[in-house]
């Protein structure tokens, strides 16, 4: 299996000196790379380049964004990963509709509503067959328990007699089986605020209630319990747009806009980015306001909306988000302190529909007690 040098550098760049010494035994190629004088410089510069996954025309692309020299507008599509159709005689590629990232693994839903777990680095896959037909209002999340056992949460949401109802199922990789989780709940997921994020094995998303509006909901894969997580400050003073996760520290991020106070107020609402520095087991969270933008100073072409996809880079203090399809031909928008950058498509030929922080890893996909990979033909 050939691994692109850029991905190898990313992995080794985060390794300790002791780990680098052990890595020299992996292969002659790795040994030569580590001993190369240029590697030290590459290792240093690696921290200023954000490597992200972009979903462009239903294909997964590895993209390098130079946030250190942001004024150069440098965005490079370095690799396109191909998810191959199982049992295909002609290596037919699969069209991907959505992806969810956890520990270097991608949980993908396809355009024909199938489910697969995929490690783009090793090209290992596991196709998951659901007990019931997957639908567009189903939400999936990949997580792991405290003993590093991976699971999938499926939230089957449907509309019935003027109300949203949700059924919950858990998929266990070891037993290769689904089971129903019976839990009472008073919330539902707004389709336009449906991004689900993974932090340290657990998942988080924005939920809504009829009486209390939006709040932060989570699922613990160890206890298999739902819990409500506190929002920063007075959660009635702002509108919550969306969630994200930082790359290295794996911290939850929140994008909000202040609600105007009064009809004739002269105050211009600000766009704020919050980072959760700590989340307790009881749902209590500590937040810091990381970035704040005066909306009056932001160009009209920078479009903020509910459920928007965004990334936060704490080291370079910037907010990164794709151009909105049908509104702007901009490939990426980058906002920071006195930085308002719009990046053109360059190597990409189409608008990015999804942007995900990607941390490559060699984690293996659990194949069950019989080491069986479930593969099935497209329906």
Short mmCIF file of C-alpha atoms in Angstrom, two decimals:
data_model
loop_
_atom_site.label_atom_id
_atom_site.label_comp_id
_atom_site.label_asym_id
_atom_site.label_seq_id
_atom_site.Cartn_x
_atom_site.Cartn_y
_atom_site.Cartn_z
CA UNK A 1 0.00 0.00 0.00
CA UNK A 2 1.46 3.33 -1.08
CA UNK A 3 0.82 6.31 1.20
CA UNK A 4 1.43 9.81 -0.21
CA UNK A 5 4.46 11.51 1.33
CA UNK A 6 2.36 14.48 2.46
CA UNK A 7 0.21 12.21 4.62
CA UNK A 8 3.28 10.47 6.05
CA UNK A 9 4.75 13.87 6.97
CA UNK A 10 1.48 14.86 8.65
CA UNK A 11 1.54 11.77 10.83
CA UNK A 12 5.24 12.00 11.70
CA UNK A 13 5.01 15.76 12.31
CA UNK A 14 2.83 15.13 15.37
CA UNK A 15 5.02 12.33 16.74
CA UNK A 16 7.38 12.69 19.68
CA UNK A 17 11.13 12.20 19.31
CA UNK A 18 10.84 8.70 20.82
CA UNK A 19 8.07 7.78 18.40
CA UNK A 20 10.13 9.06 15.49
CA UNK A 21 13.01 6.84 16.55
CA UNK A 22 10.70 3.80 16.57
CA UNK A 23 9.18 4.83 13.22
CA UNK A 24 12.57 4.52 11.52
CA UNK A 25 12.12 0.75 11.61
CA UNK A 26 8.82 0.82 9.71
CA UNK A 27 10.38 1.08 6.25
CA UNK A 28 13.47 2.30 4.41
CA UNK A 29 11.36 5.11 2.98
CA UNK A 30 10.30 6.36 6.43
CA UNK A 31 13.86 5.99 7.74
CA UNK A 32 15.22 8.09 4.88
CA UNK A 33 12.49 10.69 5.37
CA UNK A 34 13.14 11.09 9.10
CA UNK A 35 16.90 11.41 8.56
CA UNK A 36 16.45 13.99 5.80
CA UNK A 37 17.56 17.45 6.95
CA UNK A 38 14.59 18.94 5.13
CA UNK A 39 12.20 16.93 7.31
CA UNK A 40 12.82 19.13 10.35
CA UNK A 41 11.78 22.16 8.33
CA UNK A 42 8.77 20.31 6.94
CA UNK A 43 7.83 19.24 10.45
CA UNK A 44 7.94 22.85 11.62
CA UNK A 45 6.00 24.21 8.65
CA UNK A 46 3.40 21.46 8.92
CA UNK A 47 1.76 23.27 11.82
CA UNK A 48 0.99 26.27 9.60
CA UNK A 49 -0.77 24.16 6.95
CA UNK A 50 -4.29 22.92 7.60
CA UNK A 51 -5.12 19.65 5.86
CA UNK A 52 -8.82 19.23 5.37
CA UNK A 53 -11.22 16.92 3.60
CA UNK A 54 -13.49 18.56 1.04
CA UNK A 55 -16.48 16.94 -0.60
CA UNK A 56 -16.48 18.19 -4.19
CA UNK A 57 -18.93 16.73 -6.70
CA UNK A 58 -19.52 13.70 -4.44
CA UNK A 59 -15.79 12.90 -4.25
CA UNK A 60 -13.49 13.13 -1.21
CA UNK A 61 -10.54 15.48 -1.79
CA UNK A 62 -7.54 16.08 0.45
CA UNK A 63 -6.79 19.81 0.45
CA UNK A 64 -3.87 21.76 1.91
CA UNK A 65 -4.58 25.33 3.05
CA UNK A 66 -1.57 27.51 3.93
CA UNK A 67 -2.95 29.60 6.80
CA UNK A 68 0.47 30.97 7.75
CA UNK A 69 0.89 32.82 4.46
CA UNK A 70 -2.79 33.54 4.16
CA UNK A 71 -2.26 36.60 1.97
CA UNK A 72 -1.03 34.31 -0.82
CA UNK A 73 -4.47 32.68 -1.06
CA UNK A 74 -2.81 29.28 -1.31
CA UNK A 75 -5.16 26.32 -1.52
CA UNK A 76 -3.93 23.11 -3.10
CA UNK A 77 -5.97 20.01 -3.85
CA UNK A 78 -3.28 17.45 -3.07
CA UNK A 79 -5.13 14.17 -3.55
CA UNK A 80 -8.50 12.70 -4.41
CA UNK A 81 -9.49 9.55 -2.56
CA UNK A 82 -11.59 7.02 -4.45
CA UNK A 83 -14.23 4.95 -2.69
CA UNK A 84 -14.65 1.96 -4.99
CA UNK A 85 -17.95 0.16 -5.51
CA UNK A 86 -17.88 -3.29 -3.83
CA UNK A 87 -17.58 -6.17 -6.29
CA UNK A 88 -17.25 -3.75 -9.18
CA UNK A 89 -15.45 -5.21 -12.18
CA UNK A 90 -14.43 -1.80 -13.49
CA UNK A 91 -13.43 -0.02 -10.24
CA UNK A 92 -16.55 2.12 -10.36
CA UNK A 93 -16.46 4.98 -7.86
CA UNK A 94 -19.19 5.56 -5.28
CA UNK A 95 -21.02 8.89 -5.11
CA UNK A 96 -20.86 10.24 -1.54
CA UNK A 97 -23.56 12.51 -0.15
CA UNK A 98 -22.25 13.20 3.36
CA UNK A 99 -19.27 12.36 5.59
CA UNK A 100 -18.68 12.25 9.33
CA UNK A 101 -15.11 12.22 10.67
CA UNK A 102 -13.87 10.45 13.80
CA UNK A 103 -10.27 9.37 14.55
CA UNK A 104 -9.21 9.38 10.89
CA UNK A 105 -12.22 7.26 9.88
CA UNK A 106 -14.97 8.58 7.62
CA UNK A 107 -18.55 7.45 8.07
CA UNK A 108 -20.07 8.04 4.64
CA UNK A 109 -23.63 8.03 3.39
CA UNK A 110 -23.88 7.48 -0.35
CA UNK A 111 -26.25 9.10 -2.81
CA UNK A 112 -28.20 5.84 -2.98
CA UNK A 113 -28.55 5.80 0.84
CA UNK A 114 -25.98 3.18 1.79
CA UNK A 115 -23.62 3.39 4.75
CA UNK A 116 -19.87 2.69 4.81
CA UNK A 117 -16.98 3.28 7.21
CA UNK A 118 -13.79 4.13 5.34
CA UNK A 119 -10.18 4.89 6.17
CA UNK A 120 -8.94 6.87 3.14
CA UNK A 121 -5.33 6.46 4.27
CA UNK A 122 -5.33 2.63 4.30
CA UNK A 123 -8.30 2.27 1.89
CA UNK A 124 -9.89 -0.15 4.36
CA UNK A 125 -13.70 -0.18 4.25
CA UNK A 126 -16.63 -1.74 6.01
CA UNK A 127 -20.07 -1.56 4.46
CA UNK A 128 -22.86 -1.44 7.02
CA UNK A 129 -26.31 -2.80 6.23
CA UNK A 130 -29.14 -1.21 8.20
CA UNK A 131 -32.13 -3.07 9.60
CA UNK A 132 -34.39 -0.54 7.94
CA UNK A 133 -34.00 1.49 4.75
CA UNK A 134 -31.90 4.61 5.24
CA UNK A 135 -33.68 7.88 4.47
CA UNK A 136 -32.66 11.49 3.94
CA UNK A 137 -33.91 12.52 7.40
CA UNK A 138 -31.76 9.87 9.09
CA UNK A 139 -28.71 11.17 10.96
CA UNK A 140 -25.61 9.06 11.62
CA UNK A 141 -22.67 9.51 13.98
CA UNK A 142 -19.52 7.44 14.49
CA UNK A 143 -18.08 7.29 18.00
CA UNK A 144 -16.30 5.04 20.44
CA UNK A 145 -16.65 3.88 24.02
CA UNK A 146 -14.08 4.35 26.77
CA UNK A 147 -12.56 0.97 25.82
CA UNK A 148 -12.07 2.12 22.20
CA UNK A 149 -14.92 0.08 20.74
CA UNK A 150 -16.43 1.86 17.77
CA UNK A 151 -20.19 2.23 17.39
CA UNK A 152 -22.63 4.02 15.09
CA UNK A 153 -25.62 5.99 16.30
CA UNK A 154 -28.54 6.18 13.88
CA UNK A 155 -31.28 8.73 14.53
CA UNK A 156 -34.27 7.92 12.37
CA UNK A 157 -36.34 11.10 12.33
CA UNK A 158 -39.75 11.26 10.68
CA UNK A 159 -42.70 13.63 10.61
CA UNK A 160 -45.96 12.29 12.03
CA UNK A 161 -49.16 14.22 12.84
CA UNK A 162 -47.51 17.67 12.88
CA UNK A 163 -44.58 16.54 15.03
CA UNK A 164 -41.07 15.14 14.58
CA UNK A 165 -40.52 11.67 16.03
CA UNK A 166 -37.11 10.00 16.42
CA UNK A 167 -36.12 6.35 16.78
CA UNK A 168 -32.59 5.48 17.92
CA UNK A 169 -30.42 2.52 16.93
CA UNK A 170 -26.85 1.53 17.81
CA UNK A 171 -24.59 -0.47 15.54
CA UNK A 172 -21.87 -2.54 17.23
CA UNK A 173 -18.84 -3.35 15.06
CA UNK A 174 -17.84 -6.40 17.07
CA UNK A 175 -21.19 -8.19 16.88
CA UNK A 176 -22.06 -6.77 13.44
CA UNK A 177 -25.59 -5.98 14.63
CA UNK A 178 -28.06 -3.17 15.27
CA UNK A 179 -30.17 -2.75 18.40
CA UNK A 180 -32.82 -0.25 19.37
CA UNK A 181 -32.12 2.29 22.12
CA UNK A 182 -35.24 3.22 24.07
CA UNK A 183 -34.93 6.73 25.45
CA UNK A 184 -37.50 9.41 26.04
CA UNK A 185 -36.72 12.80 24.56
CA UNK A 186 -38.45 16.11 23.97
CA UNK A 187 -36.25 17.41 21.15
CA UNK A 188 -35.89 17.09 17.40
CA UNK A 189 -33.27 18.04 14.80
CA UNK A 190 -33.89 20.91 12.41
CA UNK A 191 -32.92 19.66 8.90
CA UNK A 192 -31.04 22.93 8.26
CA UNK A 193 -29.03 22.54 11.51
CA UNK A 194 -28.13 18.90 11.17
CA UNK A 195 -24.30 18.86 11.41
CA UNK A 196 -23.12 16.28 13.95
CA UNK A 197 -19.60 16.56 15.44
CA UNK A 198 -17.30 14.07 17.21
CA UNK A 199 -15.16 15.10 20.18
CA UNK A 200 -13.14 12.49 22.08
CA UNK A 201 -15.38 9.67 20.92
CA UNK A 202 -18.71 11.32 21.78
CA UNK A 203 -21.02 13.20 19.43
CA UNK A 204 -22.65 16.63 19.61
CA UNK A 205 -25.37 18.37 17.61
CA UNK A 206 -27.89 21.19 17.79
CA UNK A 207 -31.34 20.10 18.90
CA UNK A 208 -34.58 22.06 19.12
CA UNK A 209 -37.72 22.02 21.24
CA UNK A 210 -41.03 23.70 20.61
CA UNK A 211 -40.85 25.77 23.80
CA UNK A 212 -37.16 26.52 24.39
CA UNK A 213 -35.57 26.85 20.95
CA UNK A 214 -32.09 25.53 20.14
CA UNK A 215 -29.70 23.90 22.57
CA UNK A 216 -26.67 21.59 22.49
CA UNK A 217 -27.31 17.84 22.71
CA UNK A 218 -24.75 15.04 23.01
CA UNK A 219 -24.53 11.25 23.07
CA UNK A 220 -22.04 9.32 25.21
CA UNK A 221 -21.04 6.07 23.48
CA UNK A 222 -19.75 4.55 26.74
CA UNK A 223 -22.96 4.96 28.75
CA UNK A 224 -25.19 5.14 25.64
CA UNK A 225 -27.01 8.07 27.21
CA UNK A 226 -28.10 11.44 25.83
CA UNK A 227 -27.28 14.60 27.75
CA UNK A 228 -27.83 18.31 27.34
CA UNK A 229 -24.69 20.50 27.22
CA UNK A 230 -24.70 24.09 28.45
CA UNK A 231 -24.21 26.91 25.93
CA UNK A 232 -22.04 29.98 26.58
CA UNK A 233 -23.54 32.93 28.47
CA UNK A 234 -27.17 33.84 27.92
CA UNK A 235 -28.26 31.48 25.15
CA UNK A 236 -31.30 33.67 24.43
CA UNK A 237 -29.12 36.61 23.36
CA UNK A 238 -27.78 35.05 20.17
CA UNK A 239 -28.64 32.80 17.27
CA UNK A 240 -26.66 29.59 16.88
CA UNK A 241 -25.56 28.92 13.31
CA UNK A 242 -23.56 25.71 13.50
CA UNK A 243 -20.95 23.49 15.21
CA UNK A 244 -17.39 22.50 14.37
CA UNK A 245 -14.31 20.90 15.97
CA UNK A 246 -10.72 22.15 16.17
CA UNK A 247 -8.10 20.03 14.45
CA UNK A 248 -5.41 19.10 16.98
CA UNK A 249 -6.97 19.67 20.41
CA UNK A 250 -10.38 18.26 19.44
CA UNK A 251 -12.41 21.05 21.04
CA UNK A 252 -16.01 21.82 20.21
CA UNK A 253 -16.68 25.15 18.45
CA UNK A 254 -19.85 27.20 18.17
CA UNK A 255 -20.68 29.87 15.57
CA UNK A 256 -23.25 32.44 16.74
CA UNK A 257 -24.69 35.81 15.85
CA UNK A 258 -25.96 38.25 18.46
CA UNK A 259 -29.67 38.95 18.32
CA UNK A 260 -30.51 42.67 17.90
CA UNK A 261 -32.06 44.19 21.02
CA UNK A 262 -35.12 46.24 20.15
CA UNK A 263 -36.36 47.36 16.77
CA UNK A 264 -34.60 50.73 16.74
CA UNK A 265 -31.29 49.54 18.18
CA UNK A 266 -28.17 51.12 16.71
CA UNK A 267 -25.94 48.23 17.75
CA UNK A 268 -24.68 46.11 14.87
CA UNK A 269 -24.87 42.38 15.70
CA UNK A 270 -21.52 40.60 15.85
CA UNK A 271 -20.53 37.15 14.60
CA UNK A 272 -18.81 35.17 17.37
CA UNK A 273 -16.82 31.94 17.49
CA UNK A 274 -16.80 30.09 20.83
CA UNK A 275 -14.55 27.21 21.88
CA UNK A 276 -15.44 24.76 24.65
CA UNK A 277 -12.35 24.40 26.85
CA UNK A 278 -13.97 21.74 29.03
CA UNK A 279 -17.13 19.63 28.97
CA UNK A 280 -18.07 17.83 32.19
CA UNK A 281 -19.81 14.46 32.36
CA UNK A 282 -22.95 16.20 33.64
CA UNK A 283 -23.09 18.46 30.57
CA UNK A 284 -21.66 21.61 32.18
CA UNK A 285 -19.31 23.30 29.69
CA UNK A 286 -16.72 26.08 29.93
CA UNK A 287 -16.59 28.36 26.88
CA UNK A 288 -14.28 31.13 25.70
CA UNK A 289 -15.07 33.67 22.99
CA UNK A 290 -12.29 32.97 20.51
CA UNK A 291 -13.13 35.30 17.62
CA UNK A 292 -15.57 38.16 17.13
CA UNK A 293 -16.45 39.98 13.90
CA UNK A 294 -18.49 43.12 13.49
CA UNK A 295 -21.03 42.13 10.84
CA UNK A 296 -21.02 45.70 9.49
CA UNK A 297 -17.36 45.29 8.51
CA UNK A 298 -17.80 41.91 6.85
CA UNK A 299 -18.23 41.94 3.11
CA UNK A 300 -21.71 41.05 1.90
CA UNK A 301 -20.23 38.20 -0.14
CA UNK A 302 -19.32 36.45 3.13
CA UNK A 303 -22.51 34.50 3.69
CA UNK A 304 -23.45 33.17 7.15
CA UNK A 305 -26.44 30.85 7.49
CA UNK A 306 -27.93 28.11 9.67
CA UNK A 307 -26.15 24.77 9.48
CA UNK A 308 -23.21 26.25 7.59
CA UNK A 309 -20.00 24.29 7.43
CA UNK A 310 -16.94 25.95 9.01
CA UNK A 311 -13.52 25.25 10.54
CA UNK A 312 -11.56 27.09 13.23
CA UNK A 313 -7.77 27.31 13.34
CA UNK A 314 -6.74 28.42 16.88
CA UNK A 315 -3.05 28.88 16.05
CA UNK A 316 -3.62 31.23 13.12
CA UNK A 317 -6.83 32.69 14.63
CA UNK A 318 -8.96 32.31 11.53
CA UNK A 319 -12.38 31.03 10.56
CA UNK A 320 -12.53 29.01 7.33
CA UNK A 321 -15.72 28.14 5.46
CA UNK A 322 -16.67 27.26 1.87
CA UNK A 323 -18.48 29.56 -0.53
CA UNK A 324 -22.22 29.00 -0.61
CA UNK A 325 -23.30 27.10 -3.71
CA UNK A 326 -25.41 29.22 -6.02
CA UNK A 327 -24.44 32.43 -4.21
CA UNK A 328 -20.70 32.76 -4.70
CA UNK A 329 -18.07 31.24 -6.96
CA UNK A 330 -15.57 31.55 -4.13
CA UNK A 331 -13.92 28.26 -3.20
CA UNK A 332 -13.06 29.23 0.39
CA UNK A 333 -13.68 32.17 2.70
CA UNK A 334 -11.08 32.93 5.38
CA UNK A 335 -11.81 35.40 8.19
CA UNK A 336 -9.42 36.47 10.92
CA UNK A 337 -8.25 39.48 12.84
CA UNK A 338 -8.04 42.11 10.07
CA UNK A 339 -8.08 39.31 7.49
CA UNK A 340 -10.86 38.98 4.94
CA UNK A 341 -9.69 36.58 2.24
CA UNK A 342 -11.66 34.94 -0.56
CA UNK A 343 -9.89 32.08 -2.29
CA UNK A 344 -10.75 31.14 -5.87
CA UNK A 345 -11.21 27.58 -7.05
CA UNK A 346 -7.65 27.18 -8.37
CA UNK A 347 -7.07 23.40 -8.53
CA UNK A 348 -10.72 22.61 -7.80
CA UNK A 349 -13.29 22.60 -10.59
CA UNK A 350 -16.42 23.00 -8.49
CA UNK A 351 -17.79 24.49 -5.29
CA UNK A 352 -17.00 22.61 -2.07
CA UNK A 353 -20.17 21.19 -0.49
CA UNK A 354 -18.55 19.98 2.74
CA UNK A 355 -15.41 20.93 4.68
CA UNK A 356 -14.02 18.67 7.43
CA UNK A 357 -10.85 18.85 9.53
CA UNK A 358 -8.95 15.66 8.77
CA UNK A 359 -6.37 14.03 11.01
CA UNK A 360 -5.05 10.93 9.18
CA UNK A 361 -4.41 7.80 11.20
CA UNK A 362 -3.70 4.11 10.75
CA UNK A 363 -6.59 3.05 12.99
CA UNK A 364 -8.10 -0.20 11.77
CA UNK A 365 -11.81 -0.71 11.26
CA UNK A 366 -13.15 -3.42 13.55
CA UNK A 367 -14.36 -6.27 11.36
CA UNK A 368 -16.25 -8.31 13.98
CA UNK A 369 -15.44 -11.55 15.74
CA UNK A 370 -15.38 -13.49 12.45
CA UNK A 371 -13.26 -10.87 10.66
CA UNK A 372 -16.03 -10.58 8.13
CA UNK A 373 -16.48 -7.52 5.97
CA UNK A 374 -20.07 -7.03 4.92
CA UNK A 375 -20.24 -6.10 1.28
CA UNK A 376 -23.42 -5.93 -0.72
CA UNK A 377 -24.37 -4.83 -4.18
CA UNK A 378 -26.02 -1.55 -4.91
CA UNK A 379 -29.78 -1.89 -4.75
#
